[in-house]
Structures are given as structure tokens and as C-alpha cells.
mmCIF file of C-alpha atoms and ligand atoms in Angstrom:
data_model
loop_
_atom_site.group_PDB
_atom_site.id
_atom_site.type_symbol
_atom_site.label_atom_id
_atom_site.label_comp_id
_atom_site.label_asym_id
_atom_site.label_seq_id
_atom_site.Cartn_x
_atom_site.Cartn_y
_atom_site.Cartn_z
ATOM 1 C CA MET T 20 22.514 -8.044 -3.866
ATOM 2 C CA ALA T 21 19.704 -9.825 -2.056
ATOM 3 C CA ALA T 22 19.799 -7.974 1.189
ATOM 4 C CA GLY T 23 21.315 -4.908 2.754
ATOM 5 C CA ALA T 24 24.805 -5.532 4.065
ATOM 6 C CA PRO T 25 27.106 -3.141 5.920
ATOM 7 C CA PRO T 26 28.889 -0.959 3.340
ATOM 8 C CA SER T 27 32.481 -1.970 2.722
ATOM 9 C CA SER T 28 35.183 0.590 3.432
ATOM 10 C CA PRO T 29 37.530 1.555 0.574
ATOM 11 C CA SER T 30 40.462 2.196 2.959
ATOM 12 C CA PRO T 31 42.258 -0.524 4.984
ATOM 13 C CA PRO T 32 40.219 -1.499 8.019
ATOM 14 C CA PRO T 33 41.294 -0.117 11.417
ATOM 15 C CA PRO T 34 42.863 -2.562 13.896
ATOM 16 C CA ALA T 35 40.294 -4.922 15.362
ATOM 17 C CA SER T 36 40.505 -3.214 18.758
ATOM 18 C CA GLN T 37 39.351 0.068 17.167
ATOM 19 C CA GLN T 38 36.659 -1.365 14.941
ATOM 20 C CA GLN T 39 33.156 -0.421 15.950
ATOM 21 C CA GLN T 40 30.871 -3.400 15.917
ATOM 22 C CA GLN T 41 28.035 -2.605 13.549
ATOM 23 C CA PRO T 42 24.998 -4.834 13.841
ATOM 24 C CA PRO T 43 23.951 -6.496 10.594
ATOM 25 C CA PHE T 44 21.168 -4.737 8.676
ATOM 26 C CA TYR T 45 19.647 -8.060 7.862
ATOM 27 C CA GLU T 46 19.330 -11.433 9.540
ATOM 28 C CA LEU T 47 17.440 -14.650 8.808
ATOM 29 C CA VAL T 48 16.124 -16.218 12.023
ATOM 30 C CA LYS T 49 13.532 -18.779 13.117
ATOM 31 C CA GLY T 50 10.139 -17.337 14.033
ATOM 32 C CA SER T 51 6.860 -18.788 15.348
ATOM 33 C CA SER T 52 6.292 -22.501 14.605
ATOM 34 C CA GLY T 53 9.816 -22.713 13.194
ATOM 35 C CA LEU T 54 8.909 -20.574 10.155
ATOM 36 C CA GLU T 55 11.824 -18.483 8.932
ATOM 37 C CA LYS T 56 11.713 -14.708 9.061
ATOM 38 C CA VAL T 57 14.025 -11.891 8.005
ATOM 39 C CA GLN T 58 14.750 -9.122 10.482
ATOM 40 C CA LEU T 59 15.726 -5.728 9.103
ATOM 41 C CA ARG T 60 17.458 -3.201 11.346
ATOM 42 C CA GLY T 61 17.439 0.363 10.106
ATOM 43 C CA ALA T 62 18.792 3.660 11.387
ATOM 44 C CA ARG T 63 18.157 4.641 15.043
ATOM 45 C CA GLY T 64 16.805 1.218 15.968
ATOM 46 C CA CYS T 65 13.937 1.097 13.451
ATOM 47 C CA PHE T 66 12.970 -2.474 12.727
ATOM 48 C CA ALA T 67 10.940 -4.679 10.394
ATOM 49 C CA GLU T 68 10.307 -8.379 10.216
ATOM 50 C CA ILE T 69 9.236 -10.393 7.182
ATOM 51 C CA TYR T 70 8.138 -14.034 7.192
ATOM 52 C CA LEU T 71 9.167 -16.071 4.155
ATOM 53 C CA TYR T 72 5.744 -17.669 4.616
ATOM 54 C CA GLY T 73 3.513 -15.301 2.642
ATOM 55 C CA GLY T 74 6.390 -12.873 1.991
ATOM 56 C CA GLN T 75 4.562 -11.146 4.809
ATOM 57 C CA VAL T 76 5.720 -8.195 6.857
ATOM 58 C CA THR T 77 4.632 -8.935 10.434
ATOM 59 C CA SER T 78 6.356 -6.147 12.338
ATOM 60 C CA TRP T 79 7.395 -2.543 11.759
ATOM 61 C CA LYS T 80 8.775 -0.599 14.688
ATOM 62 C CA ASN T 81 9.788 3.029 15.014
ATOM 63 C CA ASP T 82 12.883 4.387 16.755
ATOM 64 C CA HIS T 83 11.077 4.171 20.136
ATOM 65 C CA GLY T 84 10.538 0.458 19.625
ATOM 66 C CA GLU T 85 6.761 0.965 19.229
ATOM 67 C CA GLU T 86 4.968 -1.547 17.013
ATOM 68 C CA LEU T 87 3.145 0.218 14.193
ATOM 69 C CA LEU T 88 1.387 -2.736 12.583
ATOM 70 C CA PHE T 89 -1.364 -4.812 14.115
ATOM 71 C CA ILE T 90 -0.882 -8.536 14.467
ATOM 72 C CA SER T 91 -3.551 -10.583 16.190
ATOM 73 C CA SER T 92 -2.678 -12.299 19.463
ATOM 74 C CA LYS T 93 -4.518 -15.269 17.931
ATOM 75 C CA ALA T 94 -2.672 -15.222 14.594
ATOM 76 C CA ILE T 95 -1.885 -18.739 13.396
ATOM 77 C CA PHE T 96 1.654 -19.215 12.120
ATOM 78 C CA LYS T 97 0.969 -22.478 10.431
ATOM 79 C CA PRO T 98 0.304 -23.231 6.761
ATOM 80 C CA PRO T 99 -2.141 -23.150 5.097
ATOM 81 C CA LYS T 100 -3.661 -20.366 7.223
ATOM 82 C CA ALA T 101 -2.499 -16.860 6.287
ATOM 83 C CA ILE T 102 -1.014 -14.885 9.178
ATOM 84 C CA ARG T 103 -3.632 -12.491 10.611
ATOM 85 C CA GLY T 104 -2.006 -9.077 10.652
ATOM 86 C CA GLY T 105 0.978 -7.200 9.302
ATOM 87 C CA ILE T 106 0.911 -6.869 5.512
ATOM 88 C CA PRO T 107 -0.468 -9.961 3.749
ATOM 89 C CA ILE T 108 -0.127 -9.816 -0.026
ATOM 90 C CA CYS T 109 -3.285 -10.541 -1.981
ATOM 91 C CA PHE T 110 -2.358 -12.032 -5.363
ATOM 92 C CA PRO T 111 -3.424 -13.185 -7.950
ATOM 93 C CA GLN T 112 -6.797 -12.063 -6.735
ATOM 94 C CA PHE T 113 -8.343 -9.804 -4.154
ATOM 95 C CA GLY T 114 -11.549 -11.209 -2.642
ATOM 96 C CA ALA T 115 -13.134 -14.530 -3.506
ATOM 97 C CA HIS T 116 -14.097 -15.493 -7.041
ATOM 98 C CA GLY T 117 -13.989 -18.703 -9.033
ATOM 99 C CA ASN T 118 -11.612 -21.503 -8.051
ATOM 100 C CA LEU T 119 -9.026 -19.390 -6.312
ATOM 101 C CA GLU T 120 -9.036 -19.087 -2.557
ATOM 102 C CA GLN T 121 -10.006 -15.780 -0.912
ATOM 103 C CA HIS T 122 -7.293 -13.144 -1.566
ATOM 104 C CA GLY T 123 -5.248 -15.561 -3.716
ATOM 105 C CA PHE T 124 -2.411 -17.852 -2.737
ATOM 106 C CA ALA T 125 0.651 -15.570 -2.428
ATOM 107 C CA ARG T 126 -0.091 -15.015 1.267
ATOM 108 C CA ASN T 127 0.155 -18.684 2.129
ATOM 109 C CA ARG T 128 3.070 -19.843 0.042
ATOM 110 C CA LEU T 129 6.714 -20.083 1.011
ATOM 111 C CA TRP T 130 8.714 -17.331 -0.648
ATOM 112 C CA THR T 131 12.487 -17.511 -0.978
ATOM 113 C CA ILE T 132 15.247 -14.952 -0.716
ATOM 114 C CA ASP T 133 16.107 -13.585 -4.140
ATOM 115 C CA ASP T 134 19.877 -13.525 -4.387
ATOM 116 C CA ASN T 135 20.067 -11.942 -7.774
ATOM 117 C CA PRO T 136 17.156 -9.573 -8.396
ATOM 118 C CA PRO T 137 17.135 -7.398 -11.512
ATOM 119 C CA PRO T 138 18.264 -3.858 -10.643
ATOM 120 C CA LEU T 139 15.735 -1.632 -8.918
ATOM 121 C CA PRO T 140 16.491 2.090 -8.621
ATOM 122 C CA VAL T 141 17.236 2.646 -4.946
ATOM 123 C CA ASN T 142 17.778 5.503 -2.580
ATOM 124 C CA PRO T 143 21.473 5.055 -1.643
ATOM 125 C CA ALA T 144 20.590 5.975 1.967
ATOM 126 C CA ILE T 145 18.615 2.725 2.260
ATOM 127 C CA LYS T 146 20.835 0.068 3.783
ATOM 128 C CA ALA T 147 18.320 -2.334 5.279
ATOM 129 C CA PHE T 148 16.321 -4.237 2.706
ATOM 130 C CA VAL T 149 15.569 -7.726 1.515
ATOM 131 C CA ASP T 150 14.472 -9.148 -1.821
ATOM 132 C CA LEU T 151 12.074 -12.090 -1.913
ATOM 133 C CA ILE T 152 10.687 -14.067 -4.816
ATOM 134 C CA LEU T 153 7.670 -16.273 -5.421
ATOM 135 C CA LYS T 154 7.276 -18.567 -8.415
ATOM 136 C CA PRO T 155 4.324 -20.927 -8.907
ATOM 137 C CA SER T 156 4.658 -24.582 -7.909
ATOM 138 C CA GLU T 157 3.190 -27.432 -9.981
ATOM 139 C CA GLU T 158 0.190 -27.363 -7.619
ATOM 140 C CA ASP T 159 -0.274 -23.602 -8.073
ATOM 141 C CA LEU T 160 -0.232 -24.028 -11.847
ATOM 142 C CA LYS T 161 -3.191 -26.383 -11.530
ATOM 143 C CA ILE T 162 -5.330 -23.717 -9.848
ATOM 144 C CA TRP T 163 -3.926 -20.682 -11.729
ATOM 145 C CA PRO T 164 -2.305 -21.889 -14.941
ATOM 146 C CA HIS T 165 0.204 -19.082 -15.420
ATOM 147 C CA SER T 166 3.893 -18.864 -15.003
ATOM 148 C CA PHE T 167 5.076 -15.747 -13.162
ATOM 149 C CA GLU T 168 7.909 -14.283 -11.134
ATOM 150 C CA PHE T 169 6.796 -12.121 -8.245
ATOM 151 C CA ARG T 170 9.663 -10.122 -6.733
ATOM 152 C CA LEU T 171 9.133 -8.229 -3.514
ATOM 153 C CA ARG T 172 11.580 -5.790 -1.981
ATOM 154 C CA VAL T 173 10.955 -4.696 1.606
ATOM 155 C CA ALA T 174 13.090 -1.765 2.741
ATOM 156 C CA LEU T 175 13.498 0.421 5.818
ATOM 157 C CA GLY T 176 14.344 4.005 4.879
ATOM 158 C CA PRO T 177 16.730 6.294 6.769
ATOM 159 C CA THR T 178 13.868 7.838 8.767
ATOM 160 C CA GLY T 179 12.246 4.497 9.525
ATOM 161 C CA ASP T 180 9.788 4.565 6.614
ATOM 162 C CA LEU T 181 8.788 1.133 5.378
ATOM 163 C CA SER T 182 8.438 0.440 1.667
ATOM 164 C CA LEU T 183 7.273 -2.602 -0.265
ATOM 165 C CA THR T 184 7.925 -2.791 -3.988
ATOM 166 C CA SER T 185 6.300 -5.600 -5.950
ATOM 167 C CA ARG T 186 7.390 -6.542 -9.431
ATOM 168 C CA ILE T 187 5.284 -9.161 -11.200
ATOM 169 C CA ARG T 188 6.424 -10.595 -14.524
ATOM 170 C CA ASN T 189 4.536 -12.824 -16.915
ATOM 171 C CA THR T 190 6.902 -15.705 -17.755
ATOM 172 C CA ASN T 191 4.387 -17.755 -19.756
ATOM 173 C CA THR T 192 6.124 -19.427 -22.670
ATOM 174 C CA ASP T 193 2.924 -20.254 -24.555
ATOM 175 C CA GLY T 194 2.188 -16.661 -25.568
ATOM 176 C CA ARG T 195 -0.697 -16.214 -23.098
ATOM 177 C CA SER T 196 -1.423 -13.017 -21.200
ATOM 178 C CA PHE T 197 -2.733 -13.171 -17.659
ATOM 179 C CA SER T 198 -4.828 -10.848 -15.509
ATOM 180 C CA TYR T 199 -4.891 -10.415 -11.756
ATOM 181 C CA THR T 200 -6.052 -8.183 -8.946
ATOM 182 C CA PHE T 201 -3.807 -7.241 -6.050
ATOM 183 C CA ALA T 202 -3.686 -5.662 -2.585
ATOM 184 C CA TYR T 203 -1.235 -4.868 0.196
ATOM 185 C CA HIS T 204 -3.642 -5.859 2.987
ATOM 186 C CA THR T 205 -2.054 -3.520 5.543
ATOM 187 C CA TYR T 206 -3.181 -3.857 9.190
ATOM 188 C CA PHE T 207 -2.323 -0.674 11.109
ATOM 189 C CA SER T 208 -2.121 -0.676 14.876
ATOM 190 C CA VAL T 209 -4.344 2.053 16.354
ATOM 191 C CA SER T 210 -5.019 2.971 19.976
ATOM 192 C CA ASP T 211 -8.828 3.070 19.719
ATOM 193 C CA ILE T 212 -10.701 2.787 16.437
ATOM 194 C CA SER T 213 -13.339 5.280 17.606
ATOM 195 C CA GLU T 214 -10.593 7.936 17.884
ATOM 196 C CA VAL T 215 -9.267 7.367 14.356
ATOM 197 C CA ARG T 216 -9.931 9.436 11.252
ATOM 198 C CA VAL T 217 -8.914 8.665 7.672
ATOM 199 C CA GLU T 218 -8.280 11.578 5.333
ATOM 200 C CA GLY T 219 -7.835 11.547 1.590
ATOM 201 C CA LEU T 220 -10.820 9.356 0.674
ATOM 202 C CA GLU T 221 -13.612 11.884 1.185
ATOM 203 C CA THR T 222 -15.728 12.491 -1.958
ATOM 204 C CA MET T 223 -14.364 9.268 -3.508
ATOM 205 C CA ASP T 224 -16.560 6.627 -5.126
ATOM 206 C CA TYR T 225 -16.508 3.231 -3.468
ATOM 207 C CA LEU T 226 -17.923 -0.263 -3.783
ATOM 208 C CA ASP T 227 -19.507 -1.374 -0.546
ATOM 209 C CA ASN T 228 -18.721 -5.039 0.126
ATOM 210 C CA LEU T 229 -21.376 -5.021 2.860
ATOM 211 C CA LYS T 230 -24.039 -4.018 0.304
ATOM 212 C CA GLY T 231 -23.374 -6.421 -2.543
ATOM 213 C CA LYS T 232 -20.561 -4.268 -3.982
ATOM 214 C CA GLU T 233 -22.999 -1.455 -4.795
ATOM 215 C CA ARG T 234 -21.326 1.822 -5.817
ATOM 216 C CA PHE T 235 -21.688 4.944 -3.638
ATOM 217 C CA THR T 236 -19.953 8.301 -3.258
ATOM 218 C CA GLU T 237 -18.347 9.157 0.080
ATOM 219 C CA GLN T 238 -19.521 12.360 1.755
ATOM 220 C CA GLY T 239 -17.218 15.309 2.129
ATOM 221 C CA ASP T 240 -15.992 14.493 5.630
ATOM 222 C CA ALA T 241 -13.050 12.465 6.831
ATOM 223 C CA ILE T 242 -13.922 8.834 7.506
ATOM 224 C CA VAL T 243 -14.592 7.899 11.123
ATOM 225 C CA PHE T 244 -15.527 4.488 12.515
ATOM 226 C CA GLU T 245 -18.646 3.483 14.416
ATOM 227 C CA SER T 246 -19.435 0.075 12.916
ATOM 228 C CA GLU T 247 -18.182 -2.565 10.522
ATOM 229 C CA ILE T 248 -16.680 -1.199 7.304
ATOM 230 C CA ASP T 249 -15.605 -3.017 4.125
ATOM 231 C CA LYS T 250 -15.277 -0.599 1.210
ATOM 232 C CA VAL T 251 -13.186 -0.498 -1.946
ATOM 233 C CA TYR T 252 -12.438 3.158 -2.773
ATOM 234 C CA LEU T 253 -11.930 3.589 -6.497
ATOM 235 C CA ALA T 254 -9.216 5.731 -8.054
ATOM 236 C CA ALA T 255 -8.120 6.851 -4.598
ATOM 237 C CA PRO T 256 -5.401 9.506 -4.266
ATOM 238 C CA SER T 257 -1.773 8.470 -3.993
ATOM 239 C CA LYS T 258 -1.593 9.610 -0.335
ATOM 240 C CA ILE T 259 -3.964 8.673 2.468
ATOM 241 C CA ALA T 260 -3.572 9.718 6.107
ATOM 242 C CA ILE T 261 -4.696 7.681 9.120
ATOM 243 C CA ILE T 262 -4.874 9.999 12.096
ATOM 244 C CA ASP T 263 -4.794 8.368 15.529
ATOM 245 C CA HIS T 264 -5.869 11.102 17.951
ATOM 246 C CA GLU T 265 -5.181 9.184 21.116
ATOM 247 C CA LYS T 266 -1.656 8.175 20.065
ATOM 248 C CA LYS T 267 -1.090 11.608 18.461
ATOM 249 C CA ARG T 268 0.283 9.742 15.484
ATOM 250 C CA THR T 269 -0.457 9.938 11.779
ATOM 251 C CA PHE T 270 0.323 7.190 9.299
ATOM 252 C CA VAL T 271 0.920 8.435 5.795
ATOM 253 C CA VAL T 272 0.238 5.768 3.182
ATOM 254 C CA THR T 273 1.736 6.459 -0.246
ATOM 255 C CA LYS T 274 0.843 4.194 -3.128
ATOM 256 C CA GLU T 275 2.111 3.894 -6.696
ATOM 257 C CA GLY T 276 0.653 1.761 -9.460
ATOM 258 C CA LEU T 277 -2.288 0.904 -7.198
ATOM 259 C CA PRO T 278 -5.405 2.896 -8.060
ATOM 260 C CA ASP T 279 -7.768 1.610 -5.362
ATOM 261 C CA ALA T 280 -7.761 1.435 -1.561
ATOM 262 C CA VAL T 281 -9.759 -0.914 0.665
ATOM 263 C CA VAL T 282 -10.790 0.158 4.150
ATOM 264 C CA TRP T 283 -11.765 -2.718 6.443
ATOM 265 C CA ASN T 284 -12.610 -3.227 10.081
ATOM 266 C CA PRO T 285 -14.652 -6.328 11.023
ATOM 267 C CA TRP T 286 -16.144 -4.751 14.203
ATOM 268 C CA ASP T 287 -17.472 -6.878 17.057
ATOM 269 C CA LYS T 288 -19.693 -9.539 15.433
ATOM 270 C CA LYS T 289 -17.312 -10.539 12.638
ATOM 271 C CA ALA T 290 -14.384 -10.362 15.055
ATOM 272 C CA LYS T 291 -16.069 -13.010 17.198
ATOM 273 C CA ALA T 292 -16.619 -15.209 14.164
ATOM 274 C CA MET T 293 -12.921 -15.205 13.208
ATOM 275 C CA GLN T 294 -10.943 -18.033 14.736
ATOM 276 C CA ASP T 295 -7.616 -16.196 14.487
ATOM 277 C CA PHE T 296 -8.733 -12.810 15.800
ATOM 278 C CA GLY T 297 -9.428 -11.734 19.402
ATOM 279 C CA ASP T 298 -12.992 -10.625 20.222
ATOM 280 C CA GLY T 299 -12.013 -7.079 21.169
ATOM 281 C CA GLU T 300 -9.059 -6.658 18.818
ATOM 282 C CA TYR T 301 -11.110 -4.786 16.206
ATOM 283 C CA LYS T 302 -10.733 -1.733 18.454
ATOM 284 C CA HIS T 303 -6.993 -1.687 17.929
ATOM 285 C CA MET T 304 -6.645 -2.204 14.185
ATOM 286 C CA LEU T 305 -7.606 -0.702 10.887
ATOM 287 C CA CYS T 306 -6.858 -2.066 7.442
ATOM 288 C CA VAL T 307 -6.148 0.465 4.714
ATOM 289 C CA GLU T 308 -5.114 -1.557 1.692
ATOM 290 C CA PRO T 309 -3.601 -0.016 -1.440
ATOM 291 C CA ALA T 310 -4.910 -2.202 -4.236
ATOM 292 C CA ALA T 311 -5.744 -2.765 -7.889
ATOM 293 C CA ILE T 312 -9.218 -4.280 -7.813
ATOM 294 C CA GLU T 313 -11.801 -2.566 -9.982
ATOM 295 C CA LYS T 314 -9.737 -2.944 -13.159
ATOM 296 C CA SER T 315 -7.578 -6.038 -13.208
ATOM 297 C CA ILE T 316 -3.995 -5.771 -14.432
ATOM 298 C CA THR T 317 -3.136 -7.654 -17.613
ATOM 299 C CA LEU T 318 0.418 -8.642 -18.517
ATOM 300 C CA LYS T 319 1.540 -10.053 -21.842
ATOM 301 C CA PRO T 320 4.403 -12.576 -21.791
ATOM 302 C CA GLY T 321 7.617 -10.793 -20.855
ATOM 303 C CA GLU T 322 5.785 -7.776 -19.403
ATOM 304 C CA GLU T 323 6.342 -6.621 -15.841
ATOM 305 C CA TRP T 324 4.148 -4.580 -13.494
ATOM 306 C CA LYS T 325 5.328 -2.610 -10.510
ATOM 307 C CA GLY T 326 3.267 -1.584 -7.467
ATOM 308 C CA ARG T 327 4.734 0.219 -4.497
ATOM 309 C CA LEU T 328 3.579 1.009 -0.986
ATOM 310 C CA ALA T 329 5.445 3.380 1.334
ATOM 311 C CA LEU T 330 4.442 3.909 4.952
ATOM 312 C CA SER T 331 5.589 6.549 7.369
ATOM 313 C CA ALA T 332 4.447 7.340 10.887
ATOM 314 C CA VAL T 333 4.714 10.977 11.947
ATOM 315 C CA PRO T 334 3.709 12.685 15.192
ATOM 316 C CA SER T 335 0.338 14.403 14.836
ATOM 317 C CA SER T 336 1.968 17.495 16.304
ATOM 318 C CA TYR T 337 3.899 17.582 13.031
ATOM 319 C CA CYS T 338 2.849 21.060 11.908
ATOM 320 C CA SER T 339 3.526 23.448 14.798
ATOM 321 C CA GLY T 340 1.332 21.654 17.299
ATOM 322 C CA GLN T 341 -1.596 21.264 14.912
ATOM 323 C CA LEU T 342 -1.833 18.529 12.363
ATOM 324 C CA ASP T 343 -2.623 19.926 8.993
ATOM 325 C CA PRO T 344 -3.629 16.812 7.084
ATOM 326 C CA LEU T 345 -3.558 18.635 3.773
ATOM 327 C CA LYS T 346 0.102 19.462 4.291
ATOM 328 C CA VAL T 347 0.822 15.866 5.210
ATOM 329 C CA LEU T 348 -1.080 14.602 2.208
ATOM 330 C CA GLN T 349 0.436 17.056 -0.246
ATOM 331 C CA GLY T 350 3.930 17.139 1.213
HETATM 332 C C1 LIG L 269 -10.650 -7.404 3.452
HETATM 333 C C2 LIG L 269 -11.907 -7.682 2.683
HETATM 334 O O1 LIG L 269 -9.676 -6.883 2.614
HETATM 335 O O2 LIG L 269 -10.165 -8.626 4.013
HETATM 336 C C3 LIG L 269 -12.930 -8.306 3.605
HETATM 337 O O3 LIG L 269 -12.384 -6.477 2.102
HETATM 338 C C4 LIG L 269 -12.367 -9.548 4.269
HETATM 339 O O4 LIG L 269 -14.103 -8.604 2.888
HETATM 340 C C5 LIG L 269 -11.059 -9.186 4.944
HETATM 341 O O5 LIG L 269 -13.300 -10.038 5.206
HETATM 342 C C6 LIG L 269 -10.357 -10.346 5.640
HETATM 343 O O6 LIG L 269 -10.152 -11.394 4.765
HETATM 344 P P1 LIG L 269 -9.448 -12.726 5.249
HETATM 345 O O7 LIG L 269 -9.534 -13.681 4.080
HETATM 346 O O8 LIG L 269 -8.034 -12.380 5.583
HETATM 347 O O9 LIG L 269 -10.201 -13.205 6.455
#
């Protein structure tokens, strides 16, 4: 099944007059610039939106209708530019090396709905999900000469959690392996970056992209933000918390199969230099990007890799009026 559909009832349906109209869990509609997007509707009004362009989540809303992801007011919804915000997928490379464009091409290709994905173990409580697929075009094969199937499932859980599961398979028929790096380039919406703290990365080693990728060790304190940051944390824990004091909200980021985590905020100067980003918008976003960067992933023909991201947003008053990040991170 490609997408969540209302469950069918085993008993005869009640007369039409008694039937409760249930909204569809899934709908394909036209979005900005005529690009198609899938809208997922979960329990209690939770919502997510995914553009086929980039296979990119551009909206995730909680049961109060609050947007949890950042999307720039200047985002360009027109190929070949990647959409600025939401969750771009960086594949087959993170960063810029060699012939491939920065962060690879998956984020600016048209994905399609996968009507017949191979089975993926699912939580039966998840009704709202969609499966997308990306395969290389003839043009893609010229810049990255490997045949692959990239399957992405985006799902809204019963409590409004958002999960993205990527399955990448090497379908080369000439016996060749391929290697890639990867990231879920997640843009979180925050009230004020100077009131945000990230927990879970303290004491970790990182490569600092602002210092020629030199390796450092983070100090023992939670990460706070006073200037531009662009770091790749290595072998980061599977849970990271983003605590937004002003909003009294904590995002819990859970990652599987993705050892690293990038933390990025362009701050004022770089923000001004970006055509598709508002000058002051850096104050209201933070990227925390579960990734596989330091060690690339290699797949032999026929092999498949899986990498999963799960996001939840919990009130910071979670633990009896006092957030205990350790409980959130270990829970
Ligand atoms: C981050 C990188 O993940 O993405 C930064 O660490 C980069 O170095 C940023 O500037 C934005 O990249 P892009 O290609 O979307 O402008």
C-alpha cells in the first residue's frame, strides 16, 4: 500500500445517513508553483506535507495547528533550486565535493509515489503515511554513474510524531558497489535562537566546517547559540534534544543508522548572502541534521541500507513542571 487509507470495516457498512465522514489520511494536491505535494492528516489534527519535488517534508504541525518546521518566507519552489526549509534530503553526498552539486541531487529531483513498496515493519497505530521513490534518470547517471532505488516513507504517528524512513538499494547490474554520504537536513522552527539549547552533543567530537573541517571536542555544557555555527558531530547519540525556552517546547530527535549530526545556523552575515532566506530568519530556525558523513556508506549490488529519523515535540513542562533533559533523552 502506497499511502495510508481509512481502515476498511469487516462488518456491513451502516446506512449512509449514519456513516461518519472520515477525512482521508492522505491527499495529493497542487502546491506552490504547481508542484505536487502530499498532505498527511494524523490523529487529533496533526498534519504533514511532503513535496514530490525533493521528496521533501515542508510542514509538520501539532494538534494545535502550530508549525514545527522552519520554511523560509523566501523559499523558491522552482527547480532546480532546493526548497529552503523543512527536511531536504542530502544524497548521494553531504556537502560539496567533486562533480556533484552541494548536498547531492535527491533534494532537487522529482520523486514519485511508490505504489508497491517492499514491506516495512510498521506500528499498526500509524494510519497516515506515504511512500515515495527516487530512481536515477539518464542525466543523473552521467553525474553519478550508479543505479539505485531510494524509498522514503514519511509517517505521522498516533501522537503526532513525524518519522522518515529511507531505504537505499544498490541496483547496479555491473557488479559495482557504490558509496555515499547522507543527511536529513532538518530545519526546526524556534522562537528565538538565543533562547535555544541543544542537549545530547556535549563532550562529542566534531568537525568544524567554519575552521576547515578541523576536529575539536565539545565542552561539557549544552550547546547555546551566539554566532554562526556549522559543525558535524561525530558518533552522536541516538537522541538529541532541542530545548526552546521561550516556546516551552522540546524537540526530541531520534536517529537510527545515522551516526553523525550536523548543527547549522547561518547567523546574520550568511543569512544576508542567501537569496532564498530572509535577513532576520536565522533567529527563528536551527538545523539539527542526523547524518552519515564521516564514514561513507558502501552498498554492494543488491544490498540495502536503512536510515530513520523520528521527531517529536513535547512541552518543556513535561516532567512535573521542570524539564529533565536526561529523562527525555533516555526515555
Ligand atoms: C549545512 C551545511 O548542512 O547546510 C552548511 O553544514 C551549508 O555548510 C548549509 O551552508 C546550507 O546548504 P545549502 O546548500 O542548502 O545552502
